[in-house]
Structure formats: C-alpha cells, structure tokens
XYZ file of C-alpha atoms in Angstrom:
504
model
C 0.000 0.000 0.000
C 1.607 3.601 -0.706
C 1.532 6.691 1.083
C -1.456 7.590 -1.156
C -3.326 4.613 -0.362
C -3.060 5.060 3.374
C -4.266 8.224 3.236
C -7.121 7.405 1.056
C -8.111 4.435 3.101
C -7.684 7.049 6.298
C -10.105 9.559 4.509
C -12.555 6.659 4.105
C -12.355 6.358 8.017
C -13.138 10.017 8.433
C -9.784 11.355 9.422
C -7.188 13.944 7.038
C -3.665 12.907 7.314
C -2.241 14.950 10.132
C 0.234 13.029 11.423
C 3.677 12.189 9.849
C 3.185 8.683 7.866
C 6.818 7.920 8.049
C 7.034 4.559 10.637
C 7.852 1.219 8.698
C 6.056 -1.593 9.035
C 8.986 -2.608 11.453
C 8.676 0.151 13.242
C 5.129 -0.571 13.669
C 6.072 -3.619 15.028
C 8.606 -2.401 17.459
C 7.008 -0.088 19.502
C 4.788 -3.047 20.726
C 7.577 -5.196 20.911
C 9.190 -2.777 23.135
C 5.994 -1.705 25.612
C 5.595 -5.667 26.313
C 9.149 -5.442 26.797
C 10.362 -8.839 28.378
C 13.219 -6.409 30.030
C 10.859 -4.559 31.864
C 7.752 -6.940 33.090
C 9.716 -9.822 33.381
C 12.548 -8.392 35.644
C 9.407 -5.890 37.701
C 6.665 -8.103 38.542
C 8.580 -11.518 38.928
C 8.189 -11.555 42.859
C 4.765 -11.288 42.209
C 4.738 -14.976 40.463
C 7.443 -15.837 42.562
C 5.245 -15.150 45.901
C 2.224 -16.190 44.490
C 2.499 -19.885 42.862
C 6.333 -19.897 43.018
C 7.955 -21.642 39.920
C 5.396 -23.501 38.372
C 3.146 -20.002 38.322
C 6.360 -18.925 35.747
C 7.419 -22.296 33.927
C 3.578 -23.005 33.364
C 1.638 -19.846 33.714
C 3.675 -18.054 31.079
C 3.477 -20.184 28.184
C -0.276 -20.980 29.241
C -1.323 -17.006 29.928
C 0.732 -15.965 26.580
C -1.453 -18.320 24.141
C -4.471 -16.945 25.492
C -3.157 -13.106 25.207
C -1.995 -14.900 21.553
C -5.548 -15.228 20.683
C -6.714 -11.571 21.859
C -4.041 -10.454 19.301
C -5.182 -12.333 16.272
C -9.038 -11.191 17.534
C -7.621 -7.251 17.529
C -5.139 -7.761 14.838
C -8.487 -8.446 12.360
C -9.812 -5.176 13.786
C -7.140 -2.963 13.094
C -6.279 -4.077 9.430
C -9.672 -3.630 8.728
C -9.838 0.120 10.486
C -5.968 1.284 11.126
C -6.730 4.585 12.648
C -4.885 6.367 15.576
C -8.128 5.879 17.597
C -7.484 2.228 17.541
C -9.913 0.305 20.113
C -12.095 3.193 20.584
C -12.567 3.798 17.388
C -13.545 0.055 16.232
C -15.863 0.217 19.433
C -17.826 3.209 18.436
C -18.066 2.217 14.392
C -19.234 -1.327 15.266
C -21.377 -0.544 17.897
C -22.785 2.594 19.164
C -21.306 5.995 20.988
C -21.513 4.564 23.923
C -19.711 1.320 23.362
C -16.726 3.762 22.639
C -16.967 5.998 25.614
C -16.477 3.439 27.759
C -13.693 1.775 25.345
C -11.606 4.754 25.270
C -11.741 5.804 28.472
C -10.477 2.458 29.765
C -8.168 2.232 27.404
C -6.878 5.613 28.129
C -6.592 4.973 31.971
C -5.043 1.463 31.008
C -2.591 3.412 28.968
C -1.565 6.202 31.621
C -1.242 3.545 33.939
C 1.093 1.448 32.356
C 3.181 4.282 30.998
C 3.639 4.790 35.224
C 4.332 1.265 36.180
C 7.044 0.952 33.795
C 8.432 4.189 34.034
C 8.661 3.713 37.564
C 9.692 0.335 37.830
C 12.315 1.594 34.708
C 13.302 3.991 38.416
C 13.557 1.405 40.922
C 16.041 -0.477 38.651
C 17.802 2.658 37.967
C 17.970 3.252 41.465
C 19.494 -0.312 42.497
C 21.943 0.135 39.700
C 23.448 3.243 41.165
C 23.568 2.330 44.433
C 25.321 -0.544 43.337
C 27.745 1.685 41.257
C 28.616 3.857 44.062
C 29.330 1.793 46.461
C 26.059 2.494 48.895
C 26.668 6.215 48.514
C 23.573 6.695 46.516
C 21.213 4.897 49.116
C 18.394 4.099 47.035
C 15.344 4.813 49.045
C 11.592 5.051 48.070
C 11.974 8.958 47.592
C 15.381 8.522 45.296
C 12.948 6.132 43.361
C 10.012 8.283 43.088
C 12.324 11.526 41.852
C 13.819 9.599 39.550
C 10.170 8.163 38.425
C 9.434 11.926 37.972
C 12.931 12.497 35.711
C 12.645 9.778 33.997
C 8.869 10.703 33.235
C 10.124 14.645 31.987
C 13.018 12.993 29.348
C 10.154 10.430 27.495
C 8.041 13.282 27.353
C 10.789 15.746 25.716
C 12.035 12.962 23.489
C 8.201 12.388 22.227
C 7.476 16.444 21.915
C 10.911 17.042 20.011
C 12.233 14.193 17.647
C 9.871 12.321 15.950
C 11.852 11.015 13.579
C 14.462 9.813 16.466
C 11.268 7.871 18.155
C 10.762 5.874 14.907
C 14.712 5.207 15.280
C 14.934 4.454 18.675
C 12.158 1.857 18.699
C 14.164 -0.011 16.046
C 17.012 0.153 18.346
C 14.943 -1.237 20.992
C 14.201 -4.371 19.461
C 17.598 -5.024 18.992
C 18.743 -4.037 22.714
C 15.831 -6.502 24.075
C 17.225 -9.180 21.892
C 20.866 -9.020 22.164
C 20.178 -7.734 26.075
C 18.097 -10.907 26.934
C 20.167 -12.879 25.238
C 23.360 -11.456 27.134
C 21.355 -11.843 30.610
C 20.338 -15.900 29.504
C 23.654 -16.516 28.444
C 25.316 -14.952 31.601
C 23.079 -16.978 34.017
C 23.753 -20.614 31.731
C 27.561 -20.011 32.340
C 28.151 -17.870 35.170
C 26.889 -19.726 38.163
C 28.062 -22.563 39.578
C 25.599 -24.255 40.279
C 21.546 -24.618 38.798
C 18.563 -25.664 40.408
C 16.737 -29.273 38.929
C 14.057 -29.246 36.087
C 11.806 -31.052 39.007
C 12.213 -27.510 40.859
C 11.575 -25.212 37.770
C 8.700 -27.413 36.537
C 6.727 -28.512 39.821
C 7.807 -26.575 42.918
C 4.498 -24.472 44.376
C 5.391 -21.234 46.755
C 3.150 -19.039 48.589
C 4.499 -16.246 50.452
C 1.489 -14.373 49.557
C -0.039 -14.804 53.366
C -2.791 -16.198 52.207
C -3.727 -19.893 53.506
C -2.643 -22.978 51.294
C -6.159 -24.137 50.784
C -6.606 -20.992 48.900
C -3.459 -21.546 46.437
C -4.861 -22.812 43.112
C -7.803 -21.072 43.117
C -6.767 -17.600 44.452
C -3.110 -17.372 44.904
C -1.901 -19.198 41.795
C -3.990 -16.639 39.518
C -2.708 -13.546 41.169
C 0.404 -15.160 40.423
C -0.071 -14.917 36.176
C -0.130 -11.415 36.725
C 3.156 -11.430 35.388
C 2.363 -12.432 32.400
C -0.884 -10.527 31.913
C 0.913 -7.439 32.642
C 4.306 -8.121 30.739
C 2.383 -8.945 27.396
C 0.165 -5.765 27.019
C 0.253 -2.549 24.960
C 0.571 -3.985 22.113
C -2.891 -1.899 21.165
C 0.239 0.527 20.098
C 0.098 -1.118 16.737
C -3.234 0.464 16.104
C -2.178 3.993 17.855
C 0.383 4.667 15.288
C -1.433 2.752 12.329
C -1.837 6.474 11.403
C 1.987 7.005 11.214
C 2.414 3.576 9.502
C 3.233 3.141 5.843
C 0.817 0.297 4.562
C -0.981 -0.042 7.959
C -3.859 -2.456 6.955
C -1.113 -5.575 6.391
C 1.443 -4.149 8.234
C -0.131 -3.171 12.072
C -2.017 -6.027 11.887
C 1.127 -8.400 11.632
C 3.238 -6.141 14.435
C 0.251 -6.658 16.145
C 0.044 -10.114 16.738
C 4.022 -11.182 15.989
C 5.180 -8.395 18.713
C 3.085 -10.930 21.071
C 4.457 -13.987 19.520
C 8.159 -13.479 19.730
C 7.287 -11.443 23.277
C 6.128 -14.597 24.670
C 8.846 -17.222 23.508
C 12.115 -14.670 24.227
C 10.161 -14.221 27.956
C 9.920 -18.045 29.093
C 13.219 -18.525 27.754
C 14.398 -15.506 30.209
C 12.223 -16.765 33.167
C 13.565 -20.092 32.614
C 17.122 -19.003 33.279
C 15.700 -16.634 36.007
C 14.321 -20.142 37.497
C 17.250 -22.413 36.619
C 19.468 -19.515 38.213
C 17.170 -19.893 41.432
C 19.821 -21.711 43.647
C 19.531 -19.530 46.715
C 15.043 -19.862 47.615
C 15.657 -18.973 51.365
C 17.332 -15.463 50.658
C 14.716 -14.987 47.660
C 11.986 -15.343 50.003
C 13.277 -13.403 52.390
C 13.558 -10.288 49.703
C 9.748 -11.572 48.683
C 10.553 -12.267 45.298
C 13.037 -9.904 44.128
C 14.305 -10.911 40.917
C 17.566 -9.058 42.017
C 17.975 -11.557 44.653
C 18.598 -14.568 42.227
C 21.400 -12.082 40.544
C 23.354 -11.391 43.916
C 22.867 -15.107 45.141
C 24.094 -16.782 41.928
C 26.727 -14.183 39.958
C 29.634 -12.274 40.992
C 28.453 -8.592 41.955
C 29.788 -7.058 38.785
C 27.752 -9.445 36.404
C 24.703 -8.736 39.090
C 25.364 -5.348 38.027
C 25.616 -5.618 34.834
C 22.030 -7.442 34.392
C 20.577 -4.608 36.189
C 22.078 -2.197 33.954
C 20.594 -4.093 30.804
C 17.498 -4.751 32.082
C 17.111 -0.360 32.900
C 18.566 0.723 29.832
C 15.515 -1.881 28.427
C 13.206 -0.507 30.803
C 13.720 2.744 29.474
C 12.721 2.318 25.927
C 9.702 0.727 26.947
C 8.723 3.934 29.029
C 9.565 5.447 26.159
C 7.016 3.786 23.676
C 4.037 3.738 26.359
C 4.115 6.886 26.239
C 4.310 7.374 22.012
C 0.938 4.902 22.791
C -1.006 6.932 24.957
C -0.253 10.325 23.489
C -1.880 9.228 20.227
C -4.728 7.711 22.264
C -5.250 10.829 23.791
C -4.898 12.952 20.866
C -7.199 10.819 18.978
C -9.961 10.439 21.954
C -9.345 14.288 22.196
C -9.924 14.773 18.347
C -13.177 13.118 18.769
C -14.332 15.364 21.645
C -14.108 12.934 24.242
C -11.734 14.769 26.428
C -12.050 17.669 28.892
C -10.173 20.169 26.886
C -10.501 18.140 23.973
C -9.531 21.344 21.521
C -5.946 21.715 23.548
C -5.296 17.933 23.643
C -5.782 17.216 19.947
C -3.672 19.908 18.484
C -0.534 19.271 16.535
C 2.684 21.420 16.437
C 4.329 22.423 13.378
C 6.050 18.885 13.257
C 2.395 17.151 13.974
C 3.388 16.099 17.673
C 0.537 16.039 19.815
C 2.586 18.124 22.870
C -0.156 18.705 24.955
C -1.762 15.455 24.833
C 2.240 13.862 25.771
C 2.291 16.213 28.757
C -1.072 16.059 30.331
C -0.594 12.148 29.657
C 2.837 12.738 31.771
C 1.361 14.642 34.855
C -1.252 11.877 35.234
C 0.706 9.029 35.244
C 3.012 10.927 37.755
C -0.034 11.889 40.213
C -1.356 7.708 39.948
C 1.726 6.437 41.145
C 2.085 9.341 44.029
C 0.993 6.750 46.833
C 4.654 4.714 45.960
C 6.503 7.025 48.010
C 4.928 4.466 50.998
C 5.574 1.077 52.022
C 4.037 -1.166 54.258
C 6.127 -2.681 56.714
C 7.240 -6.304 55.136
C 7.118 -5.781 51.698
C 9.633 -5.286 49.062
C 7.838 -2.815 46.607
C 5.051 -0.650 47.495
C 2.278 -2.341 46.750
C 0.629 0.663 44.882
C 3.241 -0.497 42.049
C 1.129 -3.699 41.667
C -1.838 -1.801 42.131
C -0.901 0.541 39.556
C 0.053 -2.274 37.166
C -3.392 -4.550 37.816
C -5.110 -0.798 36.866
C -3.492 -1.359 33.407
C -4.179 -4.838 32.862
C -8.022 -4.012 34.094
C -7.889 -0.875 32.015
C -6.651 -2.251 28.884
C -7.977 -5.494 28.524
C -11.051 -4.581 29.318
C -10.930 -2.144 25.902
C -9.662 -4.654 24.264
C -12.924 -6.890 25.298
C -15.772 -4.183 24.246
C -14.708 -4.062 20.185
C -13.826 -8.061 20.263
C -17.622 -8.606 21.788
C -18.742 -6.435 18.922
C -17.003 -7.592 16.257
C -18.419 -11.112 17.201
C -21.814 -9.274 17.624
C -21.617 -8.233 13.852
C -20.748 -11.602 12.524
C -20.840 -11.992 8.789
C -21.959 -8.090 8.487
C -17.896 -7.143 9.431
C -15.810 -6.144 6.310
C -12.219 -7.461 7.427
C -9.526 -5.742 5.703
C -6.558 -7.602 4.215
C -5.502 -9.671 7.066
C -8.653 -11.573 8.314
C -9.380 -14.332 10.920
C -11.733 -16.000 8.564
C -14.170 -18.463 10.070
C -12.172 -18.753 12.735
C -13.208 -15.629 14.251
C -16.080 -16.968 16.095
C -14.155 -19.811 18.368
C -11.156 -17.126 19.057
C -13.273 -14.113 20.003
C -15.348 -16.216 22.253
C -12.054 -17.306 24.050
C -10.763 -13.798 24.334
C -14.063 -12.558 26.038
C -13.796 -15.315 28.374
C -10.173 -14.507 29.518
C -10.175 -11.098 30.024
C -13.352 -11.583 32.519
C -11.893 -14.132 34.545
C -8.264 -12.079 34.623
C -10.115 -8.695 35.346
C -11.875 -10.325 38.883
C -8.924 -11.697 40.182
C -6.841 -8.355 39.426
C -9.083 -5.962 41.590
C -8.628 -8.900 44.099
C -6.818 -8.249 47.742
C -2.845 -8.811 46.976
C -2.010 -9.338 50.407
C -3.950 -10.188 53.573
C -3.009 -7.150 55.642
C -5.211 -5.583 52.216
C -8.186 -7.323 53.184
C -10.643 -4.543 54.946
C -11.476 -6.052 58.418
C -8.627 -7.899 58.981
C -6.629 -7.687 61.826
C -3.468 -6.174 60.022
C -5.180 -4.470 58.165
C -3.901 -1.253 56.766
C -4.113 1.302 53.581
C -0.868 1.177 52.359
C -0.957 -2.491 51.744
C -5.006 -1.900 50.046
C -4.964 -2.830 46.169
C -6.546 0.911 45.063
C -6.865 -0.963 41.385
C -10.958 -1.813 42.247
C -11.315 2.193 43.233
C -9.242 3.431 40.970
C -10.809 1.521 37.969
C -14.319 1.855 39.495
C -14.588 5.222 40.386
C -13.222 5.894 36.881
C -16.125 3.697 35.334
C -18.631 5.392 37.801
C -17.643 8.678 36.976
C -18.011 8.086 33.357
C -21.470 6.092 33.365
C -22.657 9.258 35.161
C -20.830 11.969 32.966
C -22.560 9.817 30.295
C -25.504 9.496 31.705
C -26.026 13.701 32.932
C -24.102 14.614 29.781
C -21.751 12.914 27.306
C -25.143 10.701 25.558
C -26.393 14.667 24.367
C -23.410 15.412 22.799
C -20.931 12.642 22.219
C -21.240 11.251 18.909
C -18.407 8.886 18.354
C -15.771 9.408 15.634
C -15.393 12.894 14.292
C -14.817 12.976 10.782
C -12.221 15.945 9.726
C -12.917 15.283 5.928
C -15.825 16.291 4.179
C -16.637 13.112 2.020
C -15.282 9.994 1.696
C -12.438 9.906 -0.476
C -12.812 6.907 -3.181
C-alpha cells in the first residue's frame, strides 16, 4: 500500500492525514515489541509470580497465559487491518457498535494506557535506582523517595524525546528491538555459564510457593492466579500497533502483523528468560526473604559485577519501553481528544508544526506521575510498594477490558464485518469467544486483595498495603457512566470525521 493509499483508506475512516506517515512496518512492530518489553515486566513483577504460585506459576503460567493473550491479538489484529486509525480500540468500538460502546472503550483504554506508561516508568526507576547504588558503592542509598524523583525524571526525558524528535522515536524503537534481543540474550547466556551451580528441572517445573499470606487451601484457586499477573501485565500494549497505524506506511497488512508477531516473539524470548531466572534460582531462602526480588537470584548466583551488569541491561531496556508507552497513549489521547471525548478536547488534539501532539504527551505525563504518588509508601514487610502492583493490575483491568468491548462487537456483527486484508476468517467466532472469556476471569482476580493485611477487616489491616486498582478503575467507570448518563449521551457522537466526504 503507498503513502497515497493510506491516506485514502484514512479519509474513508473520516480522518485527514495529520500526522507524519513515516514509521515502517517494522517500526510498527517495534514499539509493541518494546511496551511488552520482556526487560521490563519480566525483571518488575517476577516476585509477584514468585510469591504467588512460586515456579510452576512462571514455567507453566507463562506459556499458558501468553497463548491466550496470543488469541486476543489475532481477535484485535483483524480489527485494526480492517480500520488502522490512531483511535485504535475506541474507534472500532464506536463504528461497530454505538457511541456509547466507545466511551467506555476509550476511556479504559486511556486509563489502562496512563497507567502502564507509570508502572514501567517507575519500575524503569527502581532499577535505575538499584543500579546506582550498586555503582557507588552504597553512597547513593536508594530509598523510596530517590525512586520516586527519579520516576518523575525519567517521566520529563520520554516526554521531551516524544514532543521534540519524531523522527528519532521511529529510530529508537528499532534500536529497541535489537537491545531486548541481544540484552536478553546477554542476561540468559550470563546466568547458563556464570553460576556454579543450577537448580533441577523437578524444581523449575513442579515446585508451588506461597508467600502471599494467604492460607494454602486458597493456592490454586486464588493465589496461583494472582500469580499470572506477570504475564498478563508483561504482554500488554501492544494496542500501540493500532495507535500509530496512522503514522504507519501500509498499515492495513502491516499493524495487523506487528500486532500479533510483537506478542508472539514477546512470549517465547520471555519463558526462555524466566527459565534461566528459574534455573538460576539456587539460593530460595534469601529470595523469600527479599519476597521475590528478581535481584535476589542475581546477587545469590553471579559475581556482583555481572549482578550489576544485568541490572544495567534490564534499565537501559526498561527505558525504551517507558519510552514507547508513552508514544501509545499520546496518540490515544490525541485521537480520543480529536473526537471530543476529552475535557479540553480542543488543547489535547492539536498538533505542532512537526504534527506532535505536545499537549496530549504532557497532560498524559502529569497523570501518570499523580497515579503512582501513593509509591513514596511502604508497608512494613514488603519489598515494593504495593501501589506499584496496584498501579500495574489498573493497566491490565484498564486495557484489557478495551480490548474486550470491540472483540464482543465484532463477534456481535458476525458476517456483516468487512475485514480488511488480514482476516481471521471463520475462525473468528471460536477465538473471540475465548478472548471474552479470559479477560473476565483475569479482570476479577486483578481488583482482588494482593495481600492479607489488604483485606478490609482484617486484623493487620492497613491502607498502604489496600490494592486501590478496584477504586481506581471503578470510580473511573462510575464517573463516566454518570458523565454519560447527565451529559456525554447529548453530545458525544463517536468518531469525528475531519474530511468532508469519503475519499474513493
């Protein structure tokens, strides 16, 4: 498809071409490639498997988890060949079904988006912070606040490296793939041959841990599940494929297969990582007793300056991915904006003179910031603040829960859906019907109590331990069923459409 083609097809969806249509179909691919980012989610929320199902919630929850995230790709892949727009989700919901059905889309997927744009920028932080506090010797002590202002800095460069180089996005997220290859290859290969000794394929394939507090009776049913939040949360964002379709030369074929291959290759270079994370494992008394820490495998099994070194990889990776959430969510909010959608909508959907959506990056920016304010607190006993694992079940609730809307409606439509070159066929029916069914089961458990001391009545109980993602998500859900309701339904017509016909 050329240039002329996209933008035709684009005009047919309503929409001039504003935006600089100079990604490749590679790039497309990349910047979901990089916001799953086996470099970030694998090294930030392993103590979260690790406490909550122990090996077997890695060795066997990943490959089982990624097949079914496999099939929500090929379900959205369909959607966005056959509508590549920067509106992505939202817009499929509000074209198949009605305005409503993309109010609520895009305003989950926008939360979903800010959200994880702040757990990995400040998980990219705590790494960042371990890594130069290992580099100094202890003279950089690497507390909670360290972590937060370097959240905050780290938050201010992806937002000037999104408002002023477009071009050197495009660039970097080629670069990215590259670094998460050779980088997880590096870490794999260091943990093979480094230590000297590795744990059994017995212990990596059948050994069950719960640190979580909860009671053993409870651990497949309950603590086992909150345990695949690793894997829920590592493989997401890749809606970014449809964000930038707009930016993407030959979108239609080419999103559609960075769309589903960014999941693909995601999932296979992530077990093999985990499984050297596991094999590495030698040392389970000191890794429970820094609840989960992936960190504490490194120090236990590798001289300090390969330790280091893995850290180092794994932020630099970290980085990039930060980088590319927030390339997603600007053009989320800049499209949702364009629509109307937003408070503000005229400031968030304007361009600058190299059609960057600034204000939409910035305001995207602040929020994430504000979300992740209650990190700066940690409950007594626990490694990370647990408003990091709230903040990342808010974008696995928030996201997959967009996703679910437009895949329900698509399989509402049935044979009246015109699929665009790259089409599920028949096959749609079987795989849409499995997506629905995941993303409900995943989006209970993830508003679920992490910890007991969470639980309201219990004895040790207290807020800083509470998983805000149910009142975070909810009060975000309730506040737009009622702006709907008092409002939005008079006014709020769906997709805008800046062209004046159809363009043939």
């Amino acid at each position: 498809m050329t240039l002329d083609e996209d933008s035709r097809r684009l005009a047919e969806l309503g929409y001039k071409q504003e935006l600089s249509r100079t990604w490749s179909g590679f790039s497309n691919f990349a910047i979901s490639f990089s916001i799953i980012s086996i470099l970030a989610g694998c090294f930030t929320t392993f103590g979260q498997a690790w406490n909550n199902g122990g090996p077997v919630a890695i060795s066997w929850g990943w490959p089982l988890i990624s097949a079914f995230i496999l099939i929500i790709g090929f379900c959205m892949s369909e959607l966005v060949s056959a509508f590549p727009t920067a509106g992505g989700i939202y817009w499929w919901a509000a074209t198949m079904g009605k305005p409503i059905h993309g109010w609520f889309t895009g305003w989950l997927n926008l939360i979903g988006l800010i959200a994880v744009t702040a757990s990995v920028d400040y998980g990219c932080a705590t790494f960042l912070n371990i890594t130069l506090s290992r580099l100094t010797g202890g003279a950089w002590e690497g507390t909670l606040t360290q972590a937060f202002v370097l959240f905050l800095i780290i938050l201010v460069l992806h937002a000037l490296i999104n408002i002023f180089s477009h071009r050197l996005i495009s660039l970097l997220q080629n670069i990215s793939v590259w670094w998460h290859v050779a980088g997880a290859a590096i870490v794999v290969a260091i943990l093979v041959f480094a230590p000297s000794e590795h744990q059994t394929l017995g212990f990596v394939f059948t050994e069950t841990i719960n640190n979580s507090g909860f009671s053993d009776s409870s651990f497949w049913f309950y603590v086992l599940p909150l345990g695949f939040l690793l894997t829920q949360y590592t493989i997401t964002g890749f809606d970014a494929c449809a964000h930038v379709s707009e930016e993407t030369q030959g979108a239609a074929t080419s999103a559609a297969k960075g769309l589903w291959r960014s999941i693909f290759y995601s999932a296979i270079g992530g077990w093999i990582l985990l499984l050297a994370f596991l094999f590495a494992a030698t040392n389970v008394d000191e890794i429970n007793k820094q609840f989960g820490f992936v960190g504490a495998i490194f120090d236990t099994a590798l001289p300090a300056n390969l330790a280091t070194a893995i850290f180092a990889i794994s932020t630099i990776g970290q980085f990039f991915c930060g980088m590319s959430c927030v390339t997603s969510m600007s053009r989320m909010t800049y499209a949702f904006s364009r629509d109307g959608a937003v408070p503000g909508w005229r400031l968030w959907s304007r361009v600058d003179r190299n059609r960057t959506p600034v204000n939409a990056i910035l305001a995207g920016c602040a929020v994430a910031g504000l979300i992740t304010l209650p990190a700066l607190y940690a409950p007594p006993g626990v490694g990370t603040p647990i408003a990091f694992y709230a903040v990342v079940s808010i974008a696995v609730i928030g996201l997959y829960l967009a996703f679910l809307i437009p895949i329900w409606l698509r399989l509402r439509m049935g044979d009246r859906f015109e699929p665009g070159p790259w089409t599920l066929g028949a096959k749609y029916k079987v795989l849409c019907w499995i997506a629905i069914i995941e993303i409900a089961v995943i989006s209970v458990y993830f508003i679920m109590p992490l910890s007991p001391a969470g639980v309201p009545g219990s004895p040790d109980f207290t807020w800083t331990a509470v998983n805000y993602a149910p009142l975070a998500v909810g009060g975000v859900l309730i506040g737009i069923a009622l702006w709907w309701t008092l409002s939005a339904r008079k006014w709020f017509t769906g997709p805008r459409r800046t062209v004046d016909e159809t363009v043939s």
